[in-house]
PDB file of C-alpha atoms in Angstrom:
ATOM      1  CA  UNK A   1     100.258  90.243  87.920  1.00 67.00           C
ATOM      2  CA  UNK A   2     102.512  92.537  86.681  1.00 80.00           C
ATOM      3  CA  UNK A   3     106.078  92.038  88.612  1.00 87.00           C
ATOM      4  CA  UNK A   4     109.123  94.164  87.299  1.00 91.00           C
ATOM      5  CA  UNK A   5     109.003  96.808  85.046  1.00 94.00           C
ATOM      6  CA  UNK A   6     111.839  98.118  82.926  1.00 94.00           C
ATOM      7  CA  UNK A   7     111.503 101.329  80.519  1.00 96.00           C
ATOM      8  CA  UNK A   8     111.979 105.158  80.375  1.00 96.00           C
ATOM      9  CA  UNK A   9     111.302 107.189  83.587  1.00 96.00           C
ATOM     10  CA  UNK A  10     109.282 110.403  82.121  1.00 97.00           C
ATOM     11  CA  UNK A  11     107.627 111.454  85.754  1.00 95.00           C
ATOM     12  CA  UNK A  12     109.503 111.946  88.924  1.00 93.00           C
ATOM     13  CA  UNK A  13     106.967 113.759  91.575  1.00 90.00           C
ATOM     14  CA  UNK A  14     107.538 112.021  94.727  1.00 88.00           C
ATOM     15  CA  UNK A  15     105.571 109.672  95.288  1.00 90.00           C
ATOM     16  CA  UNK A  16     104.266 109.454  91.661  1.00 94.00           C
ATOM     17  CA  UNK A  17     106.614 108.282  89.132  1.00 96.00           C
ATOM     18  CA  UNK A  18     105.482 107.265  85.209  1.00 97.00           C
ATOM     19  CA  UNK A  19     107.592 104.783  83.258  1.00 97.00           C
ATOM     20  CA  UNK A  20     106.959 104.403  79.421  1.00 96.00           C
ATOM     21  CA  UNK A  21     107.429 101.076  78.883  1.00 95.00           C
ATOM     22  CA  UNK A  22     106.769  99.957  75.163  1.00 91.00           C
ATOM     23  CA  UNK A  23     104.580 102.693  74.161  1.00 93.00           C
ATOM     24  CA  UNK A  24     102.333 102.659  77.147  1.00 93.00           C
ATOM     25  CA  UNK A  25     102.593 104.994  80.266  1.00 96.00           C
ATOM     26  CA  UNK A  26     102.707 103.129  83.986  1.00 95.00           C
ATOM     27  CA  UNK A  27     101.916 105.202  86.768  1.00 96.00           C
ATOM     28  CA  UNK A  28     103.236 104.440  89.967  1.00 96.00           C
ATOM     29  CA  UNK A  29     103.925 105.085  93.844  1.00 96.00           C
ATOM     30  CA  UNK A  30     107.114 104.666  95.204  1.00 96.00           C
ATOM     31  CA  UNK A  31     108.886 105.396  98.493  1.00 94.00           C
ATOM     32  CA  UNK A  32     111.635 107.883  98.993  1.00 91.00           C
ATOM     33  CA  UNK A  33     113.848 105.251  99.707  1.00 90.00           C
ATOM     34  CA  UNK A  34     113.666 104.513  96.304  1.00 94.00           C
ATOM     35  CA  UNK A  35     113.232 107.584  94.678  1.00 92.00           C
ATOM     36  CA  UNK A  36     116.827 108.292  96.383  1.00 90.00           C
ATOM     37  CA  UNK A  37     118.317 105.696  93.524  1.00 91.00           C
ATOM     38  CA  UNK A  38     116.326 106.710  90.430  1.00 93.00           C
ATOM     39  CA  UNK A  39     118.063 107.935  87.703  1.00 92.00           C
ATOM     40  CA  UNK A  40     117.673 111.039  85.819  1.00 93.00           C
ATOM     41  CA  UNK A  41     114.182 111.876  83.684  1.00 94.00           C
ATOM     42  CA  UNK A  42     114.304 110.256  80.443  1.00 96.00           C
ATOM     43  CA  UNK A  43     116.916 107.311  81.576  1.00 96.00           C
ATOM     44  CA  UNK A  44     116.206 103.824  81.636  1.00 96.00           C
ATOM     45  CA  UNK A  45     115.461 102.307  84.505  1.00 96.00           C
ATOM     46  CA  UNK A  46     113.732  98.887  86.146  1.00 95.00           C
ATOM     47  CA  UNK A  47     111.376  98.513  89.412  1.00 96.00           C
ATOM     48  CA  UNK A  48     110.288  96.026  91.052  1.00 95.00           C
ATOM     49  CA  UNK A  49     106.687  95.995  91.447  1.00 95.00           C
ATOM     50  CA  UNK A  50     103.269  95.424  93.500  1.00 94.00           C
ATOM     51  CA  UNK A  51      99.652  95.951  91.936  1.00 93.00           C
ATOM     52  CA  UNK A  52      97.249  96.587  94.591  1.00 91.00           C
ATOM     53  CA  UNK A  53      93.355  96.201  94.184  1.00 87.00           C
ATOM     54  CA  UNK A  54      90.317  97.897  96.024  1.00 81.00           C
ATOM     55  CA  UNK A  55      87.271  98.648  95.611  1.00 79.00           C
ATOM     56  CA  UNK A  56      88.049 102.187  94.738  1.00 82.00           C
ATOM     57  CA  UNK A  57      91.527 101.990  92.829  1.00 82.00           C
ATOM     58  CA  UNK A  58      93.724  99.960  91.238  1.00 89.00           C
ATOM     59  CA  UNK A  59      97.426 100.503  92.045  1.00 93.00           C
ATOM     60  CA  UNK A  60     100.971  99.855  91.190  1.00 95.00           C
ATOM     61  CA  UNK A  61     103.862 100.666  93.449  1.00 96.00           C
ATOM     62  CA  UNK A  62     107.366 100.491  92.842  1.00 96.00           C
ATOM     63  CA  UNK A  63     110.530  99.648  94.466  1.00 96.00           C
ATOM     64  CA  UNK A  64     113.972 100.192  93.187  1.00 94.00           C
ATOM     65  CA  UNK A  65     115.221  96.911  95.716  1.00 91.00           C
ATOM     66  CA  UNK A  66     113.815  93.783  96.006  1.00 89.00           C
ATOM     67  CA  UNK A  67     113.880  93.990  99.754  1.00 89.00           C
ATOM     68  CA  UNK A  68     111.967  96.714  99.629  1.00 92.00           C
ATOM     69  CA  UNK A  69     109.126  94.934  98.128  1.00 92.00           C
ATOM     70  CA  UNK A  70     109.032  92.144 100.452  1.00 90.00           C
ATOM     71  CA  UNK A  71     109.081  94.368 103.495  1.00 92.00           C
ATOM     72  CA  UNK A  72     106.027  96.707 102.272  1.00 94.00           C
ATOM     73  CA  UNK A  73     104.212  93.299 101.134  1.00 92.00           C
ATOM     74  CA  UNK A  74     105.232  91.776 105.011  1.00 90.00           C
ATOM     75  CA  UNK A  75     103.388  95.555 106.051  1.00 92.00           C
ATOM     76  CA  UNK A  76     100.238  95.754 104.622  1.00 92.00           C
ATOM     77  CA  UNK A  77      99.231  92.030 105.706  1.00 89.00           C
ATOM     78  CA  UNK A  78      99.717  93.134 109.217  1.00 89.00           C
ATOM     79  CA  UNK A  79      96.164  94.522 110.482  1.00 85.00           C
ATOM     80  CA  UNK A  80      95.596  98.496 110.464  1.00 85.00           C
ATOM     81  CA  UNK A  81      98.365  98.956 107.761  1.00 90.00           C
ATOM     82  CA  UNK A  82      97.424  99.462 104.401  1.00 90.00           C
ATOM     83  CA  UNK A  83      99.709 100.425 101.390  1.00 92.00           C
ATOM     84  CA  UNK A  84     100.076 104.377 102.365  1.00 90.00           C
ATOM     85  CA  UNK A  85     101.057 103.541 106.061  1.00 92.00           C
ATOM     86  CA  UNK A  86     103.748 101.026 104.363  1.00 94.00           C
ATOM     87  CA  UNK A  87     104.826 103.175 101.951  1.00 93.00           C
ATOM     88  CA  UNK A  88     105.045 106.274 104.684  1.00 91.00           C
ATOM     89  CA  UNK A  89     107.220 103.586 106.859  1.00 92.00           C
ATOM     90  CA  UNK A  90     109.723 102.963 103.990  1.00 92.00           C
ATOM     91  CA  UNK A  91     109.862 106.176 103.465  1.00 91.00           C
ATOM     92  CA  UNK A  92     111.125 107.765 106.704  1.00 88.00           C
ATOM     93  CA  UNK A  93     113.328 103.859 107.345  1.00 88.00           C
ATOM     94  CA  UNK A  94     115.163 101.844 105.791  1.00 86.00           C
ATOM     95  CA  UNK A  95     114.649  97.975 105.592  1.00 88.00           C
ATOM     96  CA  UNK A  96     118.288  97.730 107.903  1.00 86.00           C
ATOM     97  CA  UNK A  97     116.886 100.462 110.364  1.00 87.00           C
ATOM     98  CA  UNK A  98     113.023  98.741 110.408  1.00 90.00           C
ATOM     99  CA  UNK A  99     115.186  95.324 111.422  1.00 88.00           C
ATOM    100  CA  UNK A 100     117.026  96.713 113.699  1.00 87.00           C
ATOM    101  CA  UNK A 101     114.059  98.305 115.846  1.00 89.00           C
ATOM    102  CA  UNK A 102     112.139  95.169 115.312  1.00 89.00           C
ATOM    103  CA  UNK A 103     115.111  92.889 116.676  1.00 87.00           C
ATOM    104  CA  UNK A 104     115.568  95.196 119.620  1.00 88.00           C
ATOM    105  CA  UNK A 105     112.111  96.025 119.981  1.00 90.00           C
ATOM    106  CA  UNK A 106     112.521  99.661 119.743  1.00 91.00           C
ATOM    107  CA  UNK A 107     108.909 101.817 119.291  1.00 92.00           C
ATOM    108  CA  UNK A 108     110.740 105.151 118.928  1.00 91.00           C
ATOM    109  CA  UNK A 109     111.447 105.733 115.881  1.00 89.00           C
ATOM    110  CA  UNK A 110     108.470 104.038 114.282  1.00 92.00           C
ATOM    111  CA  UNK A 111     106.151 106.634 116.136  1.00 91.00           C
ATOM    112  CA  UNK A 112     107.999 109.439 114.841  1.00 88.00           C
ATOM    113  CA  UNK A 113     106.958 108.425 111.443  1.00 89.00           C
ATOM    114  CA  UNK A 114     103.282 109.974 110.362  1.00 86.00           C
ATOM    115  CA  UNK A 115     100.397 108.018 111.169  1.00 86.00           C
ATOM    116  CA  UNK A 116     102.325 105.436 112.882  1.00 90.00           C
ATOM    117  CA  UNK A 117     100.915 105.991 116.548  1.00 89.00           C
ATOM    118  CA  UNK A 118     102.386 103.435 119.891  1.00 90.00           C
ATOM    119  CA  UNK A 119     100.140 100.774 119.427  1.00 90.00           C
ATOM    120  CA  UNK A 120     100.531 100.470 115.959  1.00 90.00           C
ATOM    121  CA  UNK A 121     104.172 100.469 116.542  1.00 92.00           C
ATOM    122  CA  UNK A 122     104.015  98.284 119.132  1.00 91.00           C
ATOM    123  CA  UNK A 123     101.329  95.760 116.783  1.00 91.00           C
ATOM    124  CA  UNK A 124     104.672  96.325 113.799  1.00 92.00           C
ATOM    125  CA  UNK A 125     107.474  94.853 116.017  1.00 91.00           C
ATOM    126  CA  UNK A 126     105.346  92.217 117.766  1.00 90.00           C
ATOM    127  CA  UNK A 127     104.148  90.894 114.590  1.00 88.00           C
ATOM    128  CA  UNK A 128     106.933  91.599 112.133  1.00 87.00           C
ATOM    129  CA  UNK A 129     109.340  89.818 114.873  1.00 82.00           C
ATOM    130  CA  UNK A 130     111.493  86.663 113.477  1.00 73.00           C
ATOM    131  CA  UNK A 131     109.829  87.100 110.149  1.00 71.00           C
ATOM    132  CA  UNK A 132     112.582  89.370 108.731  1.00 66.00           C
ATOM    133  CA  UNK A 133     115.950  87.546 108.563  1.00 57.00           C
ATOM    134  CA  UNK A 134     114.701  84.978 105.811  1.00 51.00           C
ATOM    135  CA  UNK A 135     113.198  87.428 103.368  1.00 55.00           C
ATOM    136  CA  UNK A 136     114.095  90.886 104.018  1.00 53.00           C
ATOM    137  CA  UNK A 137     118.047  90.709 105.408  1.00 47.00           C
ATOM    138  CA  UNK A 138     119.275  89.379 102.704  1.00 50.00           C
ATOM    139  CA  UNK A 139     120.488  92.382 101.057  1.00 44.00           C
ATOM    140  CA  UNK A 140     123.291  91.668  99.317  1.00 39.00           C
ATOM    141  CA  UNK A 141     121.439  89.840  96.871  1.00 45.00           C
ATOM    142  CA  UNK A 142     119.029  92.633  96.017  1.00 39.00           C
ATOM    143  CA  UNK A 143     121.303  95.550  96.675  1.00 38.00           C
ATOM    144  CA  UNK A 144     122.129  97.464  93.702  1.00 39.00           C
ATOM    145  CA  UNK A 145     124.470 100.369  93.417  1.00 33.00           C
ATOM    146  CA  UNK A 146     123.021 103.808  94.592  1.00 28.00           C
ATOM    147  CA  UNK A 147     122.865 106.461  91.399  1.00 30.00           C
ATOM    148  CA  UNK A 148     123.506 109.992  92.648  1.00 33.00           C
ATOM    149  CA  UNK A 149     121.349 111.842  90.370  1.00 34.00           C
ATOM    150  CA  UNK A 150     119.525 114.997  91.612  1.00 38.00           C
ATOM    151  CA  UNK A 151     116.103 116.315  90.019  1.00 38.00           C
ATOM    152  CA  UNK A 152     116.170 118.543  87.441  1.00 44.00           C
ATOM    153  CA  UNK A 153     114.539 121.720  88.536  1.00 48.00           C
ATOM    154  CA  UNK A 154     114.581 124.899  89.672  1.00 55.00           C
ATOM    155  CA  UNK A 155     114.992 126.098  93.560  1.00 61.00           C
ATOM    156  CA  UNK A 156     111.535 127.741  93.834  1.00 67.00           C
ATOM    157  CA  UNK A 157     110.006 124.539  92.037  1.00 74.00           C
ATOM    158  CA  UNK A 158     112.230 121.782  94.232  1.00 78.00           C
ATOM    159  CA  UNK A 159     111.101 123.219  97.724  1.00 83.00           C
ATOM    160  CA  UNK A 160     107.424 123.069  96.485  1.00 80.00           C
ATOM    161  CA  UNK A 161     107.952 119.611  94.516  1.00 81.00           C
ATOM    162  CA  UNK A 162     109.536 118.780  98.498  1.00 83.00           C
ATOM    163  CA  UNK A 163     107.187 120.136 100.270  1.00 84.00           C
ATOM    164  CA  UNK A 164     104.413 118.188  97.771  1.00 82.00           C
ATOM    165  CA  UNK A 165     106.004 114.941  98.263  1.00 82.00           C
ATOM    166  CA  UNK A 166     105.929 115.537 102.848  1.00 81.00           C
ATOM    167  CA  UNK A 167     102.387 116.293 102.415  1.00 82.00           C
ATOM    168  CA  UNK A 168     101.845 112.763 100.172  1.00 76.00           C
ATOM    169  CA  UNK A 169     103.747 110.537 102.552  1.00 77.00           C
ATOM    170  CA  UNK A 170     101.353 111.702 105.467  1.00 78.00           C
ATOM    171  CA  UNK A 171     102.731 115.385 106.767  1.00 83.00           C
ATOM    172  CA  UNK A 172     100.385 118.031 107.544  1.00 83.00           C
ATOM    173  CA  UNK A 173     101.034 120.787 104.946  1.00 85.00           C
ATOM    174  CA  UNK A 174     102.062 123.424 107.812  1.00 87.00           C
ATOM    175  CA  UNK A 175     104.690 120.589 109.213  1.00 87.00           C
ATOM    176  CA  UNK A 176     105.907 119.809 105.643  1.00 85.00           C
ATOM    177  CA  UNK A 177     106.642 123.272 104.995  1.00 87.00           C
ATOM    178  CA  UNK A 178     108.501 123.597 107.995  1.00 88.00           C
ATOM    179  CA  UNK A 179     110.771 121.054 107.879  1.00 87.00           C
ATOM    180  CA  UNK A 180     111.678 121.966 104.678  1.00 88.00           C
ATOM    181  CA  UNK A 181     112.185 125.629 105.008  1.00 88.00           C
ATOM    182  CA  UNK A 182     114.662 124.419 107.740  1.00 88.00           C
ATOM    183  CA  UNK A 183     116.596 122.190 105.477  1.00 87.00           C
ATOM    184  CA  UNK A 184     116.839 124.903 102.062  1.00 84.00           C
ATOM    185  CA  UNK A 185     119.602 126.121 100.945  1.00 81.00           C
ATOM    186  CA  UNK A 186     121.084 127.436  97.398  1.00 74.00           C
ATOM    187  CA  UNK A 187     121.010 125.035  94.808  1.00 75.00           C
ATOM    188  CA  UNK A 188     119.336 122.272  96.692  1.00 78.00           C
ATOM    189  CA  UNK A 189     117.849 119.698  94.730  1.00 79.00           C
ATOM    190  CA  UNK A 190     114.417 118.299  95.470  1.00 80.00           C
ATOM    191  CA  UNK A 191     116.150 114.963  96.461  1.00 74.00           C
ATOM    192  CA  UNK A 192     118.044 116.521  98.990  1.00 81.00           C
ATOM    193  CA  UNK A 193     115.356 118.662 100.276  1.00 85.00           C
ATOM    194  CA  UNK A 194     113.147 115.646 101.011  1.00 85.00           C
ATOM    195  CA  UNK A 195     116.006 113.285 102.672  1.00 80.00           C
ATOM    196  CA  UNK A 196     117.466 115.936 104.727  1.00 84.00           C
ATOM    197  CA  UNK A 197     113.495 116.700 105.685  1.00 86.00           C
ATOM    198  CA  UNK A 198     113.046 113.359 107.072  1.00 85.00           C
ATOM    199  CA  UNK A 199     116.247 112.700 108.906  1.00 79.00           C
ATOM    200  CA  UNK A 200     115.292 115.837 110.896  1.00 81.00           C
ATOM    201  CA  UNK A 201     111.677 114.544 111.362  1.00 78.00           C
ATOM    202  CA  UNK A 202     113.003 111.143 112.458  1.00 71.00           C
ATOM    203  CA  UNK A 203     115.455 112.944 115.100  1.00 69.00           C
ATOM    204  CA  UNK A 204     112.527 115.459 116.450  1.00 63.00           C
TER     205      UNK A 204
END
């Protein structure tokens, strides 16, 4: 079981990230909500992490908060939610805003999130309710501080790399581009492109 991983980030393609860690290359899925905190490409930097088997694939994702971790394992245990859905959920919320709608059972914005229909909303909060405060709340123990580093690209490459990583969370490609042709402006980063993206998603 491989837990935490600390090394050299050398790919940051939301979702995929690769760390070199010792000589060998991990590849990994992470959510935006920790691709927000990443440092720059060719920093050092440690994730926590989960390895998920199938049938199919064998994958490791990665979460820059502890929190994080325990919420996406709480996620894919519940029934009709498997590791994309979870990942697509921590993506477009936080673990403070998922807590929130689960303590005041509020479906809204859980069904704006892709994939995430009423029922399954409704399945999220009834099952994820008085689970959270003893594993997931406790923040300031896993809260570290947030590094403000953009991606290192060009405009032309950041709205695609954007647009790329709102197709891989569960956007259709028409809606991706979209959202993100709303958000551009000169000299935005790919970071930027993608959070600004999703607050206006949540809101529509």
């Amino acid at each position: 079981m491989i837990g935490r991983l600390r090394g050299i980030l050398e790919v940051k393609k939301p979702p995929h990230l690769l760390i070199e860690v010792g000589g060998l290359g991990y590849e990994l899925q992470a959510p935006m909500s920790t691709i927000y905190q990443l440092p720059e490409i060719g920093a050092p930097v440690t994730l926590f992490t989960h390895f998920h088997v199938r049938e199919d694939a064998q994958i490791l994702f990665g979460f820059y908060e502890e929190r994080e971790r325990v919420l996406f394992r709480a996620l894919i245990k519940i029934s009709g939610v498997g590791p994309k859905m979870a990942l697509t959920i921590l993506s477009g919320i936080d673990v403070a805003q998922f807590i929130h709608c689960v303590d005041r059972r509020e479906t809204a914005p859980l069904v704006r999130l892709p994939g995430v229909g009423k029922k399954t909303a409704e399945r999220l909060i009834v099952e994820m309710a008085g689970k959270l405060s003893a594993s997931v709340e406790e923040d300031e123990s896993f809260s570290r501080k947030l590094l403000e580093k953009d991606f290192e690209s060009s405009p032309k490459m950041a709205e695609e790399e954007a647009v790329s990583a709102l197709i891989a969370l569960g956007y259709k490609p028409q809606e991706a581009s979209r959202s993100i042709a709303k958000v551009l402006f000169e000299g935005a980063s790919c970071q930027e492109l993608i959070r600004r993206a999703l607050q206006g998603l949540a809101k529509a």
